[in-house]
Amino acid sequence: LLGDDYCVDQDTKIVTKRPENYCSNNENEDCDNYVNCNTGVCSQATIEARETDSGCKPSKGSSTGCKPGYYVVDGNDAFLSTHTDTVSKVYSCGDDGSCNDVTDSVVGFLKNADTTHATAIPYIVCDESHACSVIQQPSENSCSKAGTLIYSSGYKLCIDSTTPKDLEDLAADVSYLVAASDYANNNFINSDAANSFVIVKTDTLGNAILVPQNARNYYAAKADKTVLTSASDNVNGSLYKSNGTVCVVDTTTIGYLINAASNDEGVPYIKCSATGTPDNGVDTNSCIAINKPDSTKAVGALINDGDYKLCIDASNVVSLTASKYLVDAHSTSTFVSTSGIKNGYYVIVEIDADGNIIRRDQTEKKYIYAVTSSKQVYDKGDTNYTTAMCTVAADGNPSKLDESKASEYILHKTTGDLVDYY
């Protein structure tokens, strides 16, 4: 017997094929007792209970009844129904039906995904201290403070005291710089730092969520404070540098900065080129978010030949490991705004552990030393600097610069310019 249900006579124990003719008058066609037989072994056939949708229960951790979005419950795991209810937990549910408790991690305005109660409490608000509450439709229809939610022909986020941004019917996620010093109720941050910003990501579900920042993160944003994130965003913008909490505009950093708001398929780097030098003697930058580059070599260019590399001159490239190099200043490049610098002059470019490539601060240090062939610069005390550049005395200690390996470079100042040419 193959794996199937068979009819068994309770008295004779004879096993027969399951009756198939429901309309037959033959009472032998009736069967009230079935067994399942497979390779001669039979067992009582069971009736499997049909799985039913018990509804959305985000506290279970995985619930196919939950649509993607945010849900809020009280102490009894019941969905809140009015704006006066007390929040116990906030859950985030994904496309796969899995749900996670985010009460102590998320900050922002979260659209209520519980459609049954979304009219009464359209949004959940979690502030920078992770205190969460639910709100009615706001009565305000224009902006007066940054970081507030208003309603004017739809829900909108105020990124400053005058500018609303839509939260509804977005075709794609959009991130904004939101003023950190013009806040009402400290919804995103408790700060009065002037001219500083937090980053808030708005998504296609109608949420506006604070994006955590790390120290030394760099961002680029357009004049309307839209953060540049996608492959179509390879446009000019201003550079912003984070201290780990807020970010401020940076007008002087020159080089290639990893875009903390993007990935490799978007605009992974921000290219900040040196421009004219103002009266204070420090170059200002002009920045653009760039797509992943190709392998075309040029002086001062960032390339990708499978890995990111920097061209220190027209033909030689270096990997992006933490180190410092002399980059040819004879040709105009990202690092050098002035053409006509004499051949044999260089600027110092430093690659950090994160992969940022930055022209060294203009310290006016008179003498620096570099390996002649590779143009790698070593400061005194750097790892392997003696091995790379020094002769060794009989006692095993470094004695002097090995001129067969390394060279001394002397600072040259052009008139009215503090750019370090060596």
Coordinates of C-alpha atoms in Angstrom, one line a residue:
L1 CA 0.0 0.0 0.0
L2 CA 1.2 3.4 -0.9
G3 CA 1.0 6.5 1.3
D4 CA -2.7 7.3 1.2
D5 CA -5.9 7.2 3.3
Y6 CA -7.7 3.8 3.3
C7 CA -11.0 2.6 4.8
V8 CA -10.9 0.0 7.5
D9 CA -13.8 -2.1 8.6
Q10 CA -14.1 -1.9 12.3
D11 CA -15.4 -5.5 12.6
T12 CA -13.3 -7.5 10.0
K13 CA -10.3 -5.1 10.0
I14 CA -10.3 -5.4 6.2
V15 CA -8.6 -2.4 4.6
T16 CA -10.1 -1.2 1.3
K17 CA -9.5 1.6 -1.0
R18 CA -11.1 4.9 0.1
P19 CA -14.7 5.2 -1.3
E20 CA -14.8 7.8 -4.1
N21 CA -18.5 7.7 -5.2
Y22 CA -20.3 10.0 -2.8
C23 CA -23.6 9.7 -4.7
S24 CA -23.7 5.8 -4.7
N25 CA -26.6 4.1 -2.8
N26 CA -24.3 1.3 -1.9
E27 CA -23.8 1.6 1.8
N28 CA -20.4 0.0 1.3
E29 CA -19.3 3.3 -0.2
D30 CA -19.6 4.9 3.3
C31 CA -16.7 4.9 5.6
D32 CA -16.3 6.5 9.0
N33 CA -12.9 5.1 9.9
Y34 CA -9.7 5.9 7.9
V35 CA -6.2 4.8 8.3
N36 CA -3.1 6.0 6.5
C37 CA -1.0 3.2 5.0
N38 CA 2.4 3.4 3.6
T39 CA 4.6 0.3 2.6
G40 CA 2.3 -2.0 4.5
V41 CA 2.2 -0.1 7.8
C42 CA -1.1 1.6 8.7
S43 CA -1.9 4.2 11.4
Q44 CA -5.0 6.1 12.3
A45 CA -5.5 8.9 9.9
T46 CA -5.6 12.3 11.7
I47 CA -7.4 15.4 10.7
E48 CA -5.0 18.3 10.7
A49 CA -6.3 21.5 12.2
R50 CA -6.4 24.3 9.7
E51 CA -4.1 27.2 10.6
T52 CA -6.1 30.4 11.0
D53 CA -5.0 34.0 11.1
S54 CA -5.3 35.0 14.7
G55 CA -4.6 38.7 13.8
C56 CA -1.6 40.9 14.3
K57 CA 0.2 40.2 17.6
P58 CA 3.5 42.0 17.3
S59 CA 4.6 41.0 20.8
K60 CA 4.9 37.4 19.6
G61 CA 7.9 38.4 17.6
S62 CA 6.6 37.0 14.3
S63 CA 3.0 37.4 13.1
T64 CA 1.9 37.0 9.6
G65 CA -1.1 39.2 10.5
C66 CA 1.0 42.3 10.9
K67 CA 1.6 44.6 7.9
P68 CA 5.0 46.4 7.8
G69 CA 5.2 49.4 10.0
Y70 CA 5.0 50.5 13.7
Y71 CA 2.5 49.4 16.3
V72 CA 1.9 50.5 19.8
V73 CA 0.4 48.5 22.7
D74 CA -0.5 49.0 26.4
G75 CA 0.6 46.9 29.4
N76 CA -1.8 44.1 28.4
D77 CA -0.5 43.9 24.8
A78 CA -3.7 45.5 23.5
F79 CA -3.5 48.1 20.8
L80 CA -4.0 51.6 21.9
S81 CA -7.3 53.2 20.8
T82 CA -7.2 56.8 22.0
H83 CA -4.6 59.5 22.3
T84 CA -4.9 59.5 26.1
D85 CA -3.8 55.8 26.4
T86 CA -0.5 55.1 27.9
V87 CA 2.2 53.5 25.7
S88 CA 3.9 50.4 27.0
K89 CA 5.7 49.1 24.0
V90 CA 6.4 50.1 20.4
Y91 CA 7.0 47.4 17.8
S92 CA 8.5 47.6 14.3
C93 CA 7.2 44.9 11.9
G94 CA 9.0 44.1 8.6
D95 CA 7.9 42.7 5.3
D96 CA 8.6 39.1 6.5
G97 CA 6.1 39.5 9.3
S98 CA 8.8 39.6 12.1
C99 CA 8.3 42.2 14.8
N100 CA 10.8 43.7 17.2
D101 CA 10.5 45.9 20.3
V102 CA 12.0 49.3 19.4
T103 CA 10.7 51.3 22.4
D104 CA 14.2 52.0 23.6
S105 CA 15.9 52.6 20.2
V106 CA 13.7 54.5 17.8
V107 CA 13.3 58.3 17.8
G108 CA 10.9 60.1 15.6
F109 CA 7.3 60.3 14.2
L110 CA 6.1 56.8 13.5
K111 CA 2.9 56.3 11.5
N112 CA 0.5 54.0 13.3
A113 CA 0.2 50.8 11.2
D114 CA -2.8 49.6 13.2
T115 CA -5.4 50.8 10.7
T116 CA -8.3 50.1 13.1
H117 CA -7.1 52.9 15.3
A118 CA -5.1 55.0 12.9
T119 CA -7.8 57.7 12.5
A120 CA -7.9 58.3 16.3
I121 CA -4.1 58.1 16.8
P122 CA -2.4 58.5 13.4
Y123 CA 1.1 58.9 14.8
I124 CA 3.3 57.5 17.6
V125 CA 5.9 60.0 18.9
C126 CA 9.2 58.8 20.5
D127 CA 11.5 61.6 21.6
E128 CA 15.2 61.7 22.1
S129 CA 14.8 60.3 25.7
H130 CA 12.8 57.3 24.2
A131 CA 9.6 58.5 25.9
C132 CA 6.8 57.5 23.5
S133 CA 3.2 58.7 23.3
V134 CA 0.4 58.7 20.7
I135 CA -1.1 61.8 19.2
Q136 CA -4.2 63.0 17.4
Q137 CA -4.1 64.8 14.1
P138 CA -2.1 68.0 14.8
S139 CA -4.0 71.3 14.7
E140 CA -1.0 73.2 13.4
N141 CA -0.9 73.7 9.6
S142 CA 2.3 75.6 9.3
C143 CA 5.8 75.4 10.7
S144 CA 7.0 77.5 13.7
K145 CA 9.6 75.1 15.1
A146 CA 12.0 72.5 13.7
G147 CA 11.2 68.9 14.4
T148 CA 7.4 69.2 14.6
L149 CA 4.6 67.4 12.8
I150 CA 1.9 69.5 11.1
Y151 CA -1.1 68.7 9.0
S152 CA -1.8 70.7 5.9
S153 CA -3.4 68.7 3.1
G154 CA -1.5 65.8 4.6
Y155 CA 1.1 65.1 7.3
K156 CA 4.4 67.1 7.0
L157 CA 7.6 67.3 8.9
C158 CA 9.1 70.8 9.8
I159 CA 12.8 70.7 9.1
D160 CA 13.2 74.3 10.4
S161 CA 10.8 77.0 11.5
T162 CA 9.4 77.7 8.1
T163 CA 10.0 74.6 5.8
P164 CA 7.6 71.6 5.7
K165 CA 8.4 68.3 4.0
D166 CA 5.8 65.8 2.9
L167 CA 5.5 62.5 4.7
E168 CA 2.7 61.0 2.6
D169 CA 2.8 59.2 -0.8
L170 CA 6.6 59.3 -1.1
A171 CA 7.9 57.3 -4.0
A172 CA 11.3 56.7 -2.2
D173 CA 13.0 57.3 1.1
V174 CA 14.3 60.8 1.6
S175 CA 16.6 62.1 4.3
Y176 CA 16.8 65.7 5.5
L177 CA 19.1 67.9 7.6
V178 CA 16.8 69.1 10.4
A179 CA 17.9 72.1 12.5
A180 CA 19.0 71.1 15.9
S181 CA 18.8 74.6 17.5
D182 CA 15.2 75.5 16.7
Y183 CA 13.3 72.7 18.4
A184 CA 9.9 72.3 19.9
N185 CA 9.7 69.6 22.6
N186 CA 13.1 68.2 21.7
N187 CA 11.5 65.5 19.5
F188 CA 14.7 64.5 17.9
I189 CA 17.4 65.9 20.0
N190 CA 18.0 68.0 23.2
S191 CA 20.4 70.6 21.8
D192 CA 20.6 74.3 21.4
A193 CA 23.8 74.1 19.2
A194 CA 23.6 76.9 16.7
N195 CA 23.9 76.0 13.0
S196 CA 23.9 72.3 13.7
F197 CA 21.7 69.6 12.3
V198 CA 20.4 66.1 12.9
I199 CA 19.5 63.8 10.0
V200 CA 16.0 62.5 9.8
K201 CA 15.0 59.8 7.2
T202 CA 11.4 59.9 5.8
D203 CA 10.2 56.7 4.2
T204 CA 7.4 55.4 2.0
L205 CA 5.3 54.3 5.0
G206 CA 5.1 57.9 6.3
N207 CA 7.6 57.6 9.1
A208 CA 10.2 60.3 10.0
I209 CA 13.0 58.6 12.0
L210 CA 16.2 60.0 13.5
V211 CA 19.4 58.6 11.9
P212 CA 22.2 57.9 14.4
Q213 CA 25.5 59.6 13.6
N214 CA 29.0 58.6 14.3
A215 CA 32.0 60.9 14.9
R216 CA 33.9 61.7 11.7
N217 CA 30.8 60.8 9.6
Y218 CA 30.5 63.0 6.5
Y219 CA 27.3 63.9 4.6
A220 CA 26.4 66.1 1.6
A221 CA 23.2 68.0 1.2
K222 CA 21.6 70.3 -1.3
A223 CA 20.6 73.9 -0.5
D224 CA 17.1 72.6 0.4
K225 CA 18.7 70.4 3.1
T226 CA 18.0 67.1 1.2
V227 CA 20.8 64.6 2.0
L228 CA 22.4 63.1 -1.1
T229 CA 22.0 59.3 -0.9
S230 CA 21.2 57.7 -4.2
A231 CA 22.9 57.1 -7.6
S232 CA 20.8 59.9 -9.1
D233 CA 22.1 62.3 -6.5
N234 CA 25.5 62.9 -8.1
V235 CA 25.0 66.7 -7.8
N236 CA 26.7 69.6 -6.1
G237 CA 26.1 70.0 -2.4
S238 CA 27.6 71.3 0.8
L239 CA 29.7 69.1 3.1
Y240 CA 28.6 68.4 6.7
K241 CA 30.8 66.8 9.3
S242 CA 29.4 65.0 12.4
N243 CA 30.7 65.1 16.0
G244 CA 28.7 62.0 16.7
T245 CA 25.5 63.8 17.7
V246 CA 25.0 66.7 15.3
C247 CA 26.7 67.7 12.1
V248 CA 27.8 71.2 11.0
V249 CA 28.7 72.6 7.6
D250 CA 32.4 72.1 6.7
T251 CA 33.7 74.5 4.1
T252 CA 37.5 73.7 4.3
T253 CA 38.0 70.0 4.1
I254 CA 39.5 69.0 0.8
G255 CA 39.5 65.4 -0.6
Y256 CA 37.3 62.4 -0.9
L257 CA 35.0 61.7 2.0
I258 CA 33.0 58.5 2.6
N259 CA 29.3 59.4 2.3
A260 CA 27.8 58.1 5.6
A261 CA 24.3 58.4 4.1
S262 CA 24.8 56.1 1.1
N263 CA 26.2 52.8 0.0
D264 CA 28.4 51.6 -2.8
E265 CA 25.5 51.5 -5.3
G266 CA 24.5 55.1 -4.5
V267 CA 26.9 58.0 -4.1
P268 CA 29.6 56.3 -1.9
Y269 CA 32.0 59.3 -1.8
I270 CA 31.8 63.0 -1.6
K271 CA 34.4 64.8 -3.7
C272 CA 35.4 68.2 -2.2
S273 CA 37.7 70.1 -4.5
A274 CA 39.9 72.9 -3.5
T275 CA 38.7 76.3 -4.8
G276 CA 40.1 79.8 -4.6
T277 CA 41.8 81.0 -1.4
P278 CA 40.1 83.8 0.5
D279 CA 41.8 86.4 2.6
N280 CA 42.3 84.1 5.6
G281 CA 44.6 82.0 3.5
V282 CA 42.7 78.7 3.7
D283 CA 41.2 77.0 0.7
T284 CA 37.5 76.6 0.6
N285 CA 35.8 73.5 -0.9
S286 CA 33.3 72.8 -3.7
C287 CA 31.6 69.5 -3.1
I288 CA 29.7 66.9 -5.2
A289 CA 28.4 63.5 -4.3
I290 CA 29.9 61.0 -6.8
N291 CA 29.0 57.6 -8.1
K292 CA 31.4 54.7 -7.9
P293 CA 34.4 55.8 -10.2
D294 CA 35.9 53.7 -12.9
S295 CA 39.6 52.8 -13.3
T296 CA 40.6 55.9 -15.4
K297 CA 43.8 57.3 -13.9
A298 CA 44.5 61.0 -13.4
V299 CA 46.4 63.1 -10.9
G300 CA 44.6 63.2 -7.6
A301 CA 41.7 61.0 -8.8
L302 CA 39.9 58.4 -6.8
I303 CA 39.5 55.2 -8.9
N304 CA 38.0 51.8 -8.6
D305 CA 39.6 48.9 -10.4
G306 CA 37.9 46.3 -8.1
D307 CA 39.1 48.2 -5.0
Y308 CA 39.2 51.9 -4.3
K309 CA 42.6 53.5 -4.9
L310 CA 44.1 57.0 -5.1
C311 CA 46.2 58.3 -8.0
I312 CA 49.2 60.2 -6.5
D313 CA 50.3 61.2 -10.0
A314 CA 49.2 60.4 -13.5
S315 CA 50.3 56.8 -13.4
N316 CA 50.9 55.6 -9.8
V317 CA 48.1 54.5 -7.5
V318 CA 48.0 53.6 -3.8
S319 CA 45.5 51.5 -1.8
L320 CA 43.3 53.1 0.8
T321 CA 45.1 52.0 4.0
A322 CA 45.8 54.4 6.7
S323 CA 48.9 56.3 5.5
K324 CA 50.1 59.7 4.1
Y325 CA 51.4 60.4 0.6
L326 CA 52.8 63.3 -1.5
V327 CA 50.4 64.0 -4.4
D328 CA 51.6 65.8 -7.4
A329 CA 50.7 69.5 -7.2
H330 CA 52.0 70.3 -10.7
S331 CA 48.6 69.6 -12.2
T332 CA 45.2 71.0 -11.1
S333 CA 43.3 68.2 -9.3
T334 CA 40.8 67.7 -6.5
F335 CA 43.6 68.7 -4.0
V336 CA 45.1 71.6 -6.0
S337 CA 43.0 74.5 -7.3
T338 CA 45.9 76.5 -8.9
S339 CA 47.5 75.5 -12.1
G340 CA 51.1 76.4 -12.9
I341 CA 52.7 75.0 -9.8
K342 CA 56.3 74.1 -10.6
N343 CA 57.0 70.5 -11.4
G344 CA 58.3 68.6 -8.4
Y345 CA 56.0 70.2 -5.9
Y346 CA 53.5 68.2 -3.8
V347 CA 50.7 68.4 -1.3
I348 CA 50.3 65.9 1.5
V349 CA 47.2 63.8 1.5
E350 CA 46.2 61.6 4.4
I351 CA 44.2 58.4 4.2
D352 CA 42.5 57.5 7.5
A353 CA 41.4 54.1 8.8
D354 CA 37.8 54.7 7.6
G355 CA 38.9 55.3 3.9
N356 CA 38.6 59.1 3.9
I357 CA 41.2 60.8 1.8
I358 CA 41.9 64.3 3.1
R359 CA 44.5 66.9 2.2
R360 CA 46.5 67.5 5.4
D361 CA 45.7 70.5 7.5
Q362 CA 47.8 73.5 6.6
T363 CA 50.2 73.4 9.6
E364 CA 53.1 75.2 7.8
K365 CA 55.4 72.4 9.0
K366 CA 58.7 73.3 7.3
Y367 CA 60.3 69.9 6.8
I368 CA 58.7 66.6 6.0
Y369 CA 60.2 63.3 4.9
A370 CA 59.0 60.7 2.4
V371 CA 60.1 57.5 0.7
T372 CA 61.5 58.7 -2.6
S373 CA 60.0 55.9 -4.7
S374 CA 56.5 55.5 -3.2
K375 CA 56.1 59.1 -2.0
Q376 CA 54.8 57.8 1.3
V377 CA 55.2 60.3 4.1
Y378 CA 56.3 59.3 7.6
D379 CA 56.1 61.5 10.6
K380 CA 58.6 60.9 13.4
G381 CA 57.2 58.1 15.6
D382 CA 55.0 56.5 12.8
T383 CA 55.1 52.7 12.7
N384 CA 58.1 51.5 10.6
Y385 CA 59.4 55.0 9.9
T386 CA 63.0 54.1 10.9
T387 CA 62.9 50.9 8.7
A388 CA 61.5 52.8 5.8
M389 CA 63.8 55.8 5.9
C390 CA 66.7 55.6 8.3
T391 CA 70.2 54.0 8.4
V392 CA 70.9 51.9 11.4
A393 CA 73.9 52.4 13.6
A394 CA 76.1 49.6 15.0
D395 CA 74.1 49.6 18.2
G396 CA 70.9 48.8 16.3
N397 CA 69.4 52.3 16.7
P398 CA 68.5 54.6 13.7
S399 CA 71.2 57.2 13.1
K400 CA 70.3 59.4 10.1
L401 CA 68.1 59.7 7.0
D402 CA 69.0 57.1 4.4
E403 CA 69.2 59.2 1.3
S404 CA 69.1 56.1 -0.9
K405 CA 65.6 55.5 0.4
A406 CA 64.1 58.8 1.5
S407 CA 64.1 62.5 0.8
E408 CA 63.6 65.7 2.7
Y409 CA 60.9 68.0 1.4
I410 CA 60.7 71.7 2.3
L411 CA 57.6 73.8 2.6
H412 CA 57.0 76.4 -0.1
K413 CA 54.4 79.2 0.3
T414 CA 53.0 80.9 -2.7
T415 CA 52.2 84.5 -2.3
G416 CA 49.1 85.0 -0.1
D417 CA 48.5 81.2 0.1
L418 CA 49.1 78.9 3.0
V419 CA 48.6 75.7 0.9
D420 CA 51.5 73.3 1.7
Y421 CA 53.5 72.8 -1.4
Y422 CA 56.7 70.8 -0.8

